[in-house]
GROMACS .gro file of C-alpha atoms in nm:
model
  417
    1MET     CA    1 -18.534  -0.584  -0.227
    2ASN     CA    2 -18.407  -0.227  -0.168
    3GLU     CA    3 -18.075  -0.081  -0.290
    4ASN     CA    4 -17.906  -0.100   0.051
    5LYS     CA    5 -17.965  -0.472   0.084
    6PHE     CA    6 -17.866  -0.535  -0.278
    7ASP     CA    7 -17.549  -0.330  -0.231
    8LYS     CA    8 -17.466  -0.519   0.087
    9LEU     CA    9 -17.518  -0.847  -0.096
   10PHE     CA   10 -17.253  -0.764  -0.360
   11LYS     CA   11 -17.007  -0.633  -0.105
   12ASP     CA   12 -17.032  -0.952   0.099
   13SER     CA   13 -16.998  -1.160  -0.214
   14LEU     CA   14 -16.689  -0.972  -0.333
   15SER     CA   15 -16.519  -0.988   0.004
   16ASN     CA   16 -16.551  -1.367   0.031
   17HIS     CA   17 -16.532  -1.481  -0.330
   18GLU     CA   18 -16.202  -1.635  -0.445
   19MET     CA   19 -16.302  -1.822  -0.764
   20PRO     CA   20 -16.243  -1.678  -1.112
   21TYR     CA   21 -16.522  -1.520  -1.309
   22ASP     CA   22 -16.759  -1.759  -1.492
   23ALA     CA   23 -16.931  -1.602  -1.793
   24ALA     CA   24 -17.229  -1.843  -1.808
   25ALA     CA   25 -17.321  -1.792  -1.442
   26TRP     CA   26 -17.312  -1.416  -1.467
   27SER     CA   27 -17.510  -1.417  -1.787
   28ALA     CA   28 -17.796  -1.599  -1.613
   29LEU     CA   29 -17.769  -1.365  -1.317
   30ASP     CA   30 -17.782  -1.065  -1.547
   31LYS     CA   31 -18.106  -1.184  -1.707
   32LYS     CA   32 -18.269  -1.236  -1.367
   33ILE     CA   33 -18.167  -0.894  -1.247
   34THR     CA   34 -18.278  -0.723  -1.568
   35ALA     CA   35 -18.623  -0.890  -1.553
   36LYS     CA   36 -18.685  -0.789  -1.193
   37GLY     CA   37 -18.514  -0.451  -1.187
   38LYS     CA   38 -18.660  -0.111  -1.261
   39GLY     CA   39 -18.487   0.042  -1.559
   40GLY     CA   40 -18.141  -0.023  -1.718
   41ASN     CA   41 -17.928   0.105  -1.432
   42TRP     CA   42 -17.931  -0.235  -1.259
   43LYS     CA   43 -17.783  -0.404  -1.564
   44TRP     CA   44 -17.491  -0.164  -1.577
   45PHE     CA   45 -17.438  -0.190  -1.207
   46ALA     CA   46 -17.430  -0.571  -1.221
   47SER     CA   47 -17.185  -0.561  -1.511
   48GLY     CA   48 -16.956  -0.332  -1.316
   49ALA     CA   49 -16.972  -0.561  -1.016
   50ALA     CA   50 -16.872  -0.854  -1.236
   51ILE     CA   51 -16.566  -0.663  -1.359
   52VAL     CA   52 -16.468  -0.585  -1.000
   53VAL     CA   53 -16.497  -0.956  -0.907
   54VAL     CA   54 -16.270  -1.055  -1.195
   55ALA     CA   55 -16.014  -0.788  -1.104
   56VAL     CA   56 -16.009  -0.887  -0.737
   57SER     CA   57 -15.970  -1.252  -0.832
   58ALA     CA   58 -15.682  -1.171  -1.067
   59VAL     CA   59 -15.501  -0.972  -0.796
   60TYR     CA   60 -15.555  -1.252  -0.542
   61PHE     CA   61 -15.415  -1.523  -0.767
   62SER     CA   62 -15.114  -1.311  -0.865
   63ASN     CA   63 -15.006  -1.264  -0.501
   64THR     CA   64 -15.089  -1.603  -0.351
   65GLU     CA   65 -14.913  -1.935  -0.397
   66ILE     CA   66 -15.197  -2.182  -0.455
   67GLU     CA   67 -15.162  -2.556  -0.415
   68PRO     CA   68 -15.371  -2.750  -0.673
   69THR     CA   69 -15.566  -2.943  -0.406
   70ALA     CA   70 -15.643  -2.618  -0.224
   71LEU     CA   71 -15.820  -2.478  -0.536
   72ILE     CA   72 -16.048  -2.780  -0.563
   73GLU     CA   73 -16.145  -2.749  -0.196
   74LYS     CA   74 -16.201  -2.376  -0.236
   75ALA     CA   75 -16.434  -2.440  -0.531
   76SER     CA   76 -16.648  -2.654  -0.299
   77ASN     CA   77 -16.650  -2.395  -0.019
   78ASP     CA   78 -16.737  -2.108  -0.251
   79GLU     CA   79 -17.049  -2.257  -0.409
   80GLN     CA   80 -17.257  -2.006  -0.212
   81ALA     CA   81 -17.014  -1.712  -0.221
   82ILE     CA   82 -17.230  -1.510  -0.463
   83THR     CA   83 -17.600  -1.580  -0.390
   84PRO     CA   84 -17.856  -1.315  -0.489
   85THR     CA   85 -18.200  -1.364  -0.328
   86SER     CA   86 -18.362  -1.494  -0.644
   87SER     CA   87 -18.407  -1.875  -0.628
   88ASN     CA   88 -18.360  -1.902  -1.006
   89THR     CA   89 -18.030  -1.719  -0.979
   90ILE     CA   90 -17.917  -1.956  -0.701
   91ASP     CA   91 -17.999  -2.257  -0.917
   92ALA     CA   92 -17.800  -2.115  -1.207
   93ASN     CA   93 -17.499  -2.036  -0.986
   94GLU     CA   94 -17.504  -2.380  -0.824
   95SER     CA   95 -17.504  -2.544  -1.166
   96SER     CA   96 -17.224  -2.319  -1.289
   97LEU     CA   97 -17.010  -2.367  -0.976
   98ALA     CA   98 -17.050  -2.744  -0.988
   99GLU     CA   99 -16.935  -2.742  -1.349
  100ASN     CA  100 -16.638  -2.524  -1.256
  101LYS     CA  101 -16.545  -2.759  -0.973
  102LYS     CA  102 -16.555  -3.061  -1.201
  103SER     CA  103 -16.351  -2.880  -1.468
  104ALA     CA  104 -16.092  -2.761  -1.213
  105SER     CA  105 -16.063  -3.108  -1.063
  106ASN     CA  106 -16.012  -3.268  -1.403
  107SER     CA  107 -15.757  -3.002  -1.496
  108PHE     CA  108 -15.547  -3.046  -1.180
  109GLU     CA  109 -15.565  -3.425  -1.201
  110ALA     CA  110 -15.429  -3.397  -1.554
  111LYS     CA  111 -15.154  -3.160  -1.436
  112ASN     CA  112 -15.060  -3.389  -1.145
  113SER     CA  113 -15.038  -3.681  -1.385
  114GLN     CA  114 -14.820  -3.473  -1.610
  115TYR     CA  115 -14.587  -3.377  -1.320
  116SER     CA  116 -14.551  -3.738  -1.202
  117GLN     CA  117 -14.439  -3.839  -1.552
  118ASN     CA  118 -14.158  -3.586  -1.530
  119GLU     CA  119 -14.274  -3.398  -1.838
  120LEU     CA  120 -14.248  -3.059  -1.673
  121THR     CA  121 -13.984  -2.861  -1.855
  122GLY     CA  122 -14.052  -2.499  -1.765
  123PRO     CA  123 -14.294  -2.247  -1.615
  124VAL     CA  124 -14.661  -2.249  -1.730
  125SER     CA  125 -14.718  -1.991  -2.002
  126GLY     CA  126 -14.987  -1.726  -1.991
  127GLN     CA  127 -15.090  -1.455  -1.753
  128VAL     CA  128 -15.095  -1.515  -1.380
  129GLY     CA  129 -15.445  -1.592  -1.255
  130GLN     CA  130 -15.587  -1.622  -1.611
  131VAL     CA  131 -15.897  -1.842  -1.658
  132THR     CA  132 -15.895  -2.038  -1.987
  133ASN     CA  133 -16.193  -2.171  -2.181
  134ASN     CA  134 -16.151  -2.503  -1.998
  135ASN     CA  135 -16.158  -2.325  -1.661
  136GLU     CA  136 -15.786  -2.402  -1.600
  137VAL     CA  137 -15.618  -2.156  -1.369
  138ILE     CA  138 -15.264  -2.066  -1.483
  139LEU     CA  139 -15.041  -2.088  -1.173
  140ARG     CA  140 -14.745  -1.870  -1.089
  141ALA     CA  141 -14.401  -2.014  -1.164
  142GLY     CA  142 -14.315  -2.020  -0.793
  143ILE     CA  143 -14.562  -2.305  -0.734
  144LEU     CA  144 -14.375  -2.527  -0.974
  145SER     CA  145 -14.062  -2.520  -0.756
  146HIS     CA  146 -14.250  -2.714  -0.486
  147LEU     CA  147 -14.350  -2.997  -0.716
  148PRO     CA  148 -14.149  -3.325  -0.704
  149VAL     CA  149 -13.907  -3.377  -0.992
  150GLN     CA  150 -13.805  -3.733  -1.073
  151ASN     CA  151 -13.451  -3.654  -1.176
  152GLN     CA  152 -13.197  -3.871  -0.997
  153GLU     CA  153 -12.896  -3.668  -1.110
  154MET     CA  154 -13.015  -3.371  -0.906
  155HIS     CA  155 -12.989  -3.582  -0.586
  156ASP     CA  156 -12.648  -3.742  -0.652
  157GLU     CA  157 -12.359  -3.631  -0.433
  158PRO     CA  158 -12.082  -3.449  -0.620
  159ALA     CA  159 -11.795  -3.678  -0.721
  160ARG     CA  160 -11.497  -3.662  -0.482
  161LYS     CA  161 -11.176  -3.539  -0.637
  162ILE     CA  162 -10.881  -3.760  -0.534
  163ASN     CA  163 -10.530  -3.628  -0.584
  164PHE     CA  164 -10.318  -3.940  -0.594
  165PRO     CA  165  -9.952  -3.908  -0.490
  166THR     CA  166  -9.714  -3.905  -0.784
  167VAL     CA  167  -9.458  -4.184  -0.755
  168GLY     CA  168  -9.219  -4.250  -1.039
  169GLU     CA  169  -9.027  -4.570  -1.099
  170ILE     CA  170  -8.817  -4.670  -0.802
  171CYS     CA  171  -8.584  -4.959  -0.729
  172GLU     CA  172  -8.602  -5.245  -0.486
  173ASN     CA  173  -8.497  -5.153  -0.132
  174GLU     CA  174  -8.519  -4.783  -0.214
  175VAL     CA  175  -8.691  -4.578   0.058
  176ILE     CA  176  -8.920  -4.290  -0.041
  177SER     CA  177  -9.179  -4.070   0.129
  178ILE     CA  178  -9.538  -4.076  -0.003
  179HIS     CA  179  -9.754  -3.774   0.089
  180ASN     CA  180 -10.133  -3.817   0.097
  181ILE     CA  181 -10.282  -3.466   0.067
  182ASN     CA  182 -10.641  -3.589   0.058
  183GLY     CA  183 -10.894  -3.571   0.338
  184GLU     CA  184 -10.937  -3.949   0.347
  185ASP     CA  185 -10.707  -4.247   0.386
  186LEU     CA  186 -10.569  -4.421   0.079
  187TYR     CA  187 -10.433  -4.774   0.057
  188LEU     CA  188 -10.106  -4.907  -0.084
  189ILE     CA  189 -10.143  -5.254  -0.232
  190ALA     CA  190  -9.827  -5.460  -0.295
  191PRO     CA  191  -9.787  -5.715  -0.578
  192ASN     CA  192  -9.858  -5.995  -0.329
  193GLY     CA  193 -10.188  -5.832  -0.231
  194SER     CA  194 -10.085  -5.704   0.110
  195LYS     CA  195 -10.223  -5.360   0.204
  196SER     CA  196 -10.091  -5.070   0.406
  197THR     CA  197 -10.264  -4.743   0.491
  198LEU     CA  198 -10.157  -4.402   0.365
  199LYS     CA  199 -10.305  -4.174   0.631
  200SER     CA  200 -10.475  -3.854   0.515
  201HIS     CA  201 -10.262  -3.538   0.528
  202GLN     CA  202  -9.954  -3.737   0.630
  203ASN     CA  203  -9.620  -3.855   0.492
  204SER     CA  204  -9.563  -4.229   0.488
  205ASN     CA  205  -9.222  -4.391   0.439
  206PHE     CA  206  -9.221  -4.670   0.183
  207LYS     CA  207  -8.951  -4.924   0.101
  208GLY     CA  208  -8.993  -5.128  -0.215
  209THR     CA  209  -8.887  -5.466  -0.086
  210ASP     CA  210  -9.037  -5.655  -0.381
  211ALA     CA  211  -9.023  -5.574  -0.751
  212GLY     CA  212  -9.350  -5.533  -0.941
  213ASN     CA  213  -9.649  -5.303  -0.980
  214TYR     CA  214  -9.788  -5.132  -0.670
  215THR     CA  215 -10.135  -4.974  -0.648
  216ILE     CA  216 -10.243  -4.663  -0.459
  217ALA     CA  217 -10.620  -4.691  -0.422
  218ARG     CA  218 -10.932  -4.535  -0.277
  219MET     CA  219 -11.149  -4.812  -0.139
  220GLU     CA  220 -11.514  -4.839  -0.040
  221ASN     CA  221 -11.655  -5.142   0.138
  222GLY     CA  222 -11.329  -5.329   0.080
  223LYS     CA  223 -11.331  -5.270  -0.296
  224VAL     CA  224 -11.107  -5.051  -0.511
  225VAL     CA  225 -11.312  -4.772  -0.669
  226GLU     CA  226 -11.028  -4.552  -0.796
  227SER     CA  227 -10.654  -4.611  -0.822
  228THR     CA  228 -10.316  -4.536  -0.976
  229GLN     CA  229 -10.001  -4.747  -1.008
  230PHE     CA  230  -9.624  -4.721  -0.992
  231THR     CA  231  -9.343  -4.972  -1.055
  232VAL     CA  232  -9.066  -5.101  -0.834
  233LYS     CA  233  -8.781  -5.217  -1.057
  234GLN     CA  234  -8.572  -5.521  -0.974
  235ALA     CA  235  -8.233  -5.451  -0.822
  236PRO     CA  236  -7.928  -5.677  -0.873
  237LYS     CA  237  -7.864  -5.951  -0.620
  238VAL     CA  238  -7.517  -5.902  -0.472
  239ASP     CA  239  -7.311  -6.174  -0.310
  240LEU     CA  240  -6.960  -6.094  -0.189
  241TYR     CA  241  -6.673  -6.336  -0.126
  242TYR     CA  242  -6.312  -6.285  -0.007
  243ASP     CA  243  -5.995  -6.487   0.052
  244ASN     CA  244  -5.921  -6.581   0.410
  245ASP     CA  245  -5.546  -6.605   0.347
  246ILE     CA  246  -5.350  -6.287   0.291
  247LYS     CA  247  -5.126  -6.292  -0.011
  248TYR     CA  248  -4.835  -6.061  -0.087
  249THR     CA  249  -4.809  -5.931  -0.434
  250ASN     CA  250  -4.477  -5.755  -0.502
  251GLY     CA  251  -4.426  -5.723  -0.130
  252VAL     CA  252  -4.771  -5.569  -0.065
  253PRO     CA  253  -5.043  -5.748   0.139
  254THR     CA  254  -5.352  -5.826  -0.073
  255THR     CA  255  -5.692  -5.977  -0.003
  256GLY     CA  256  -5.898  -6.091  -0.300
  257PHE     CA  257  -6.275  -6.023  -0.339
  258SER     CA  258  -6.528  -6.145  -0.595
  259THR     CA  259  -6.901  -6.145  -0.674
  260ASN     CA  260  -7.141  -6.325  -0.907
  261ALA     CA  261  -7.372  -6.025  -0.942
  262ASN     CA  262  -7.448  -5.911  -1.295
  263GLY     CA  263  -7.414  -5.540  -1.344
  264GLU     CA  264  -7.271  -5.263  -1.553
  265LEU     CA  265  -7.073  -5.097  -1.275
  266TYR     CA  266  -6.900  -5.223  -0.959
  267GLN     CA  267  -6.809  -4.983  -0.681
  268TRP     CA  268  -6.575  -5.120  -0.413
  269ASN     CA  269  -6.526  -4.956  -0.075
  270PHE     CA  270  -6.238  -5.075   0.144
  271GLY     CA  271  -6.269  -4.812   0.412
  272LYS     CA  272  -6.025  -4.538   0.329
  273VAL     CA  273  -5.977  -4.680  -0.018
  274THR     CA  274  -6.240  -4.698  -0.291
  275ALA     CA  275  -6.229  -4.834  -0.642
  276THR     CA  276  -6.467  -4.846  -0.939
  277SER     CA  277  -6.443  -5.098  -1.218
  278ASN     CA  278  -6.635  -5.309  -1.465
  279ASP     CA  279  -6.489  -5.623  -1.318
  280GLN     CA  280  -6.645  -5.871  -1.075
  281THR     CA  281  -6.316  -5.907  -0.885
  282ALA     CA  282  -6.099  -5.673  -0.680
  283VAL     CA  283  -5.812  -5.676  -0.430
  284ALA     CA  284  -5.765  -5.481  -0.113
  285ASN     CA  285  -5.445  -5.392   0.074
  286PHE     CA  286  -5.483  -5.402   0.450
  287PHE     CA  287  -5.176  -5.264   0.628
  288HIS     CA  288  -5.312  -5.270   0.983
  289LYS     CA  289  -5.455  -5.550   1.192
  290GLY     CA  290  -5.817  -5.547   1.304
  291MET     CA  291  -6.168  -5.572   1.151
  292HIS     CA  292  -6.212  -5.405   0.815
  293SER     CA  293  -6.547  -5.335   0.649
  294VAL     CA  294  -6.571  -5.392   0.275
  295SER     CA  295  -6.874  -5.295   0.064
  296LEU     CA  296  -6.965  -5.363  -0.296
  297THR     CA  297  -7.235  -5.166  -0.481
  298VAL     CA  298  -7.351  -5.310  -0.813
  299THR     CA  299  -7.544  -5.101  -1.066
  300SER     CA  300  -7.755  -5.293  -1.318
  301ASN     CA  301  -7.856  -5.186  -1.668
  302ASN     CA  302  -8.196  -5.055  -1.541
  303GLY     CA  303  -8.018  -4.809  -1.313
  304CYS     CA  304  -8.096  -4.991  -0.990
  305LYS     CA  305  -7.828  -5.051  -0.730
  306SER     CA  306  -7.766  -5.303  -0.456
  307THR     CA  307  -7.497  -5.309  -0.188
  308GLU     CA  308  -7.343  -5.595   0.009
  309THR     CA  309  -7.101  -5.554   0.302
  310VAL     CA  310  -6.865  -5.801   0.469
  311LYS     CA  311  -6.620  -5.784   0.760
  312VAL     CA  312  -6.258  -5.895   0.713
  313ASN     CA  313  -6.033  -5.968   1.008
  314ILE     CA  314  -5.662  -5.888   0.965
  315GLU     CA  315  -5.455  -6.049   1.239
  316GLU     CA  316  -5.122  -5.863   1.215
  317ASN     CA  317  -4.976  -5.537   1.100
  318TYR     CA  318  -4.784  -5.510   0.779
  319ASN     CA  319  -4.420  -5.427   0.848
  320LEU     CA  320  -4.247  -5.440   0.510
  321LEU     CA  321  -4.188  -5.813   0.557
  322ALA     CA  322  -3.882  -5.735   0.770
  323VAL     CA  323  -3.713  -6.020   0.960
  324ASP     CA  324  -3.645  -5.986   1.333
  325ALA     CA  325  -3.293  -6.136   1.330
  326PHE     CA  326  -2.996  -6.215   1.107
  327ASN     CA  327  -2.657  -6.390   1.132
  328PRO     CA  328  -2.365  -6.232   0.953
  329ASN     CA  329  -2.185  -6.570   0.962
  330SER     CA  330  -2.474  -6.773   0.818
  331ASN     CA  331  -2.403  -7.011   0.532
  332ILE     CA  332  -2.719  -6.874   0.361
  333GLU     CA  333  -2.649  -6.548   0.193
  334ALA     CA  334  -3.001  -6.412   0.241
  335ASN     CA  335  -2.962  -6.455   0.618
  336GLN     CA  336  -2.628  -6.273   0.641
  337THR     CA  337  -2.766  -5.917   0.612
  338PHE     CA  338  -3.071  -5.712   0.707
  339MET     CA  339  -3.302  -5.546   0.452
  340PRO     CA  340  -3.685  -5.553   0.468
  341ILE     CA  341  -3.798  -5.784   0.189
  342ALA     CA  342  -4.082  -5.552   0.080
  343LEU     CA  343  -3.832  -5.278  -0.002
  344ILE     CA  344  -3.657  -5.518  -0.240
  345GLU     CA  345  -3.978  -5.637  -0.408
  346ARG     CA  346  -4.163  -5.309  -0.423
  347ASN     CA  347  -3.884  -5.120  -0.594
  348ILE     CA  348  -3.970  -4.787  -0.436
  349GLY     CA  349  -3.761  -4.507  -0.291
  350PHE     CA  350  -3.683  -4.533   0.077
  351LYS     CA  351  -3.435  -4.458   0.355
  352LEU     CA  352  -3.332  -4.725   0.605
  353MET     CA  353  -3.165  -4.636   0.937
  354ILE     CA  354  -3.022  -4.864   1.208
  355ILE     CA  355  -3.032  -4.708   1.556
  356GLU     CA  356  -2.840  -4.799   1.874
  357PRO     CA  357  -3.119  -4.816   2.134
  358ASN     CA  358  -2.923  -4.686   2.433
  359SER     CA  359  -2.781  -4.371   2.278
  360GLY     CA  360  -3.023  -4.329   1.990
  361ALA     CA  361  -2.731  -4.289   1.755
  362VAL     CA  362  -2.765  -4.394   1.393
  363ILE     CA  363  -2.503  -4.660   1.331
  364TYR     CA  364  -2.604  -4.735   0.970
  365GLU     CA  365  -2.826  -4.593   0.694
  366THR     CA  366  -2.891  -4.664   0.326
  367SER     CA  367  -3.132  -4.593   0.039
  368ASP     CA  368  -3.004  -4.873  -0.179
  369VAL     CA  369  -3.155  -5.219  -0.165
  370SER     CA  370  -2.825  -5.358  -0.284
  371GLN     CA  371  -2.655  -5.224   0.033
  372PRO     CA  372  -2.823  -5.402   0.325
  373TRP     CA  373  -2.689  -5.372   0.684
  374ASN     CA  374  -2.428  -5.643   0.756
  375GLY     CA  375  -2.402  -5.576   1.132
  376VAL     CA  376  -2.111  -5.327   1.126
  377ASP     CA  377  -2.128  -5.001   1.324
  378LYS     CA  378  -2.026  -4.731   1.079
  379ARG     CA  379  -1.900  -4.507   1.362
  380ASN     CA  380  -1.607  -4.732   1.446
  381GLY     CA  381  -1.619  -5.004   1.178
  382GLN     CA  382  -1.663  -5.276   1.438
  383MET     CA  383  -1.914  -5.561   1.427
  384ALA     CA  384  -2.215  -5.521   1.652
  385LEU     CA  385  -2.223  -5.727   1.967
  386PRO     CA  386  -2.394  -6.064   1.921
  387GLY     CA  387  -2.740  -6.099   2.074
  388LYS     CA  388  -2.792  -5.727   2.099
  389THR     CA  389  -3.118  -5.574   1.976
  390PHE     CA  390  -3.106  -5.275   1.744
  391LEU     CA  391  -3.387  -5.053   1.620
  392TRP     CA  392  -3.460  -4.988   1.254
  393LYS     CA  393  -3.667  -4.724   1.082
  394VAL     CA  394  -3.781  -4.690   0.718
  395SER     CA  395  -3.925  -4.386   0.549
  396LEU     CA  396  -4.094  -4.438   0.210
  397ASP     CA  397  -4.078  -4.183  -0.063
  398LYS     CA  398  -4.432  -4.274  -0.181
  399ALA     CA  399  -4.672  -4.483   0.023
  400LEU     CA  400  -4.973  -4.668  -0.117
  401PRO     CA  401  -5.331  -4.556  -0.038
  402GLY     CA  402  -5.409  -4.645   0.319
  403GLU     CA  403  -5.045  -4.709   0.398
  404SER     CA  404  -4.827  -4.522   0.639
  405ALA     CA  405  -4.502  -4.377   0.497
  406ASN     CA  406  -4.306  -4.465   0.810
  407TYR     CA  407  -4.226  -4.809   0.943
  408ALA     CA  408  -4.020  -4.919   1.242
  409GLY     CA  409  -3.909  -5.238   1.416
  410SER     CA  410  -3.628  -5.417   1.589
  411VAL     CA  411  -3.367  -5.668   1.480
  412ILE     CA  412  -3.120  -5.889   1.671
  413VAL     CA  413  -2.770  -5.961   1.552
  414THR     CA  414  -2.696  -6.324   1.628
  415SER     CA  415  -2.354  -6.493   1.656
  416ASN     CA  416  -2.094  -6.339   1.439
  417ARG     CA  417  -1.904  -6.661   1.410
   0.00000   0.00000   0.00000
């Protein structure tokens, strides 16, 4: 063999070889070359070629991501990568390569077993592309990122953060707005188990019709997976009663009201008149006919309130209980003069005037309940004509709440005999 052919042989071998350097194979090759060569230059040349092979292999492994199965296949394909013409050298290389293949296969099978048992905790130590005594190739850390890791926590979805609406204690029949700021619907579960939907990113009106604990929940497959609660407190039960017959107390019309509700405070509303007390009863003064609305609000010791409203029908106007006729000659003293009865019973300041309807002249006036009109015209001192109708007008010094300060009516003077 001449130098050109030998040189070509090593160049071809170096360009195609991808396996790491094996010391035993090259030692046998060195002995063959030394025995057949002329002088010591061949030995040094072969040694230099071996160093070049190792360097090229190291550079290749450091810049290539190698799959374990690919290395085993490459060991099989490269059995004839370096084949000098000597048959003894070929035998030695084949034996060495077969041993390397077996060692590499065993090594990667062990590594694969180790990876499947999830014992991999970090990158493989050592230099990239290094060949150990057991012919194990140390892989780059980048290869490890492609290996399966049996760690379930890495595949779990991140837990969803639910911001439940904050609802404090409320009372029965109280209406509130519940805002769901989350990107999914929530559910409102009542004490009786009924459900309503709280739409995502919306306000929902809620009325606590039943006392008890309510649940705001996130549900999956019909089951509650996360929830919070709030309480609806019991409100007092209010029933409201009133007297159908109007009574007059000290000349003032009164209607009585009562309730059986238990509470700490009772607030009565009679339209223009309101009253607050700690009593379950109250009276109202209705001075005008028509329908009147009366409401009672009861506050219990837990702070909850309930209201009940009724309608009361008043059939006639209050007119100071004035009569529409009198007889100056009556045998009954009370019928002999004219004075509205309420002015006598109420004991309030007033001014009474009697007016002749045709002329509008005032024929009598008084501010004293003890001086009622007896039918005499003060202008001439004569008795008024029997059967004639006269007008009267009263102005009160101080009217009651809801009462007008001015009253008016008519009265007939009957026979003066």
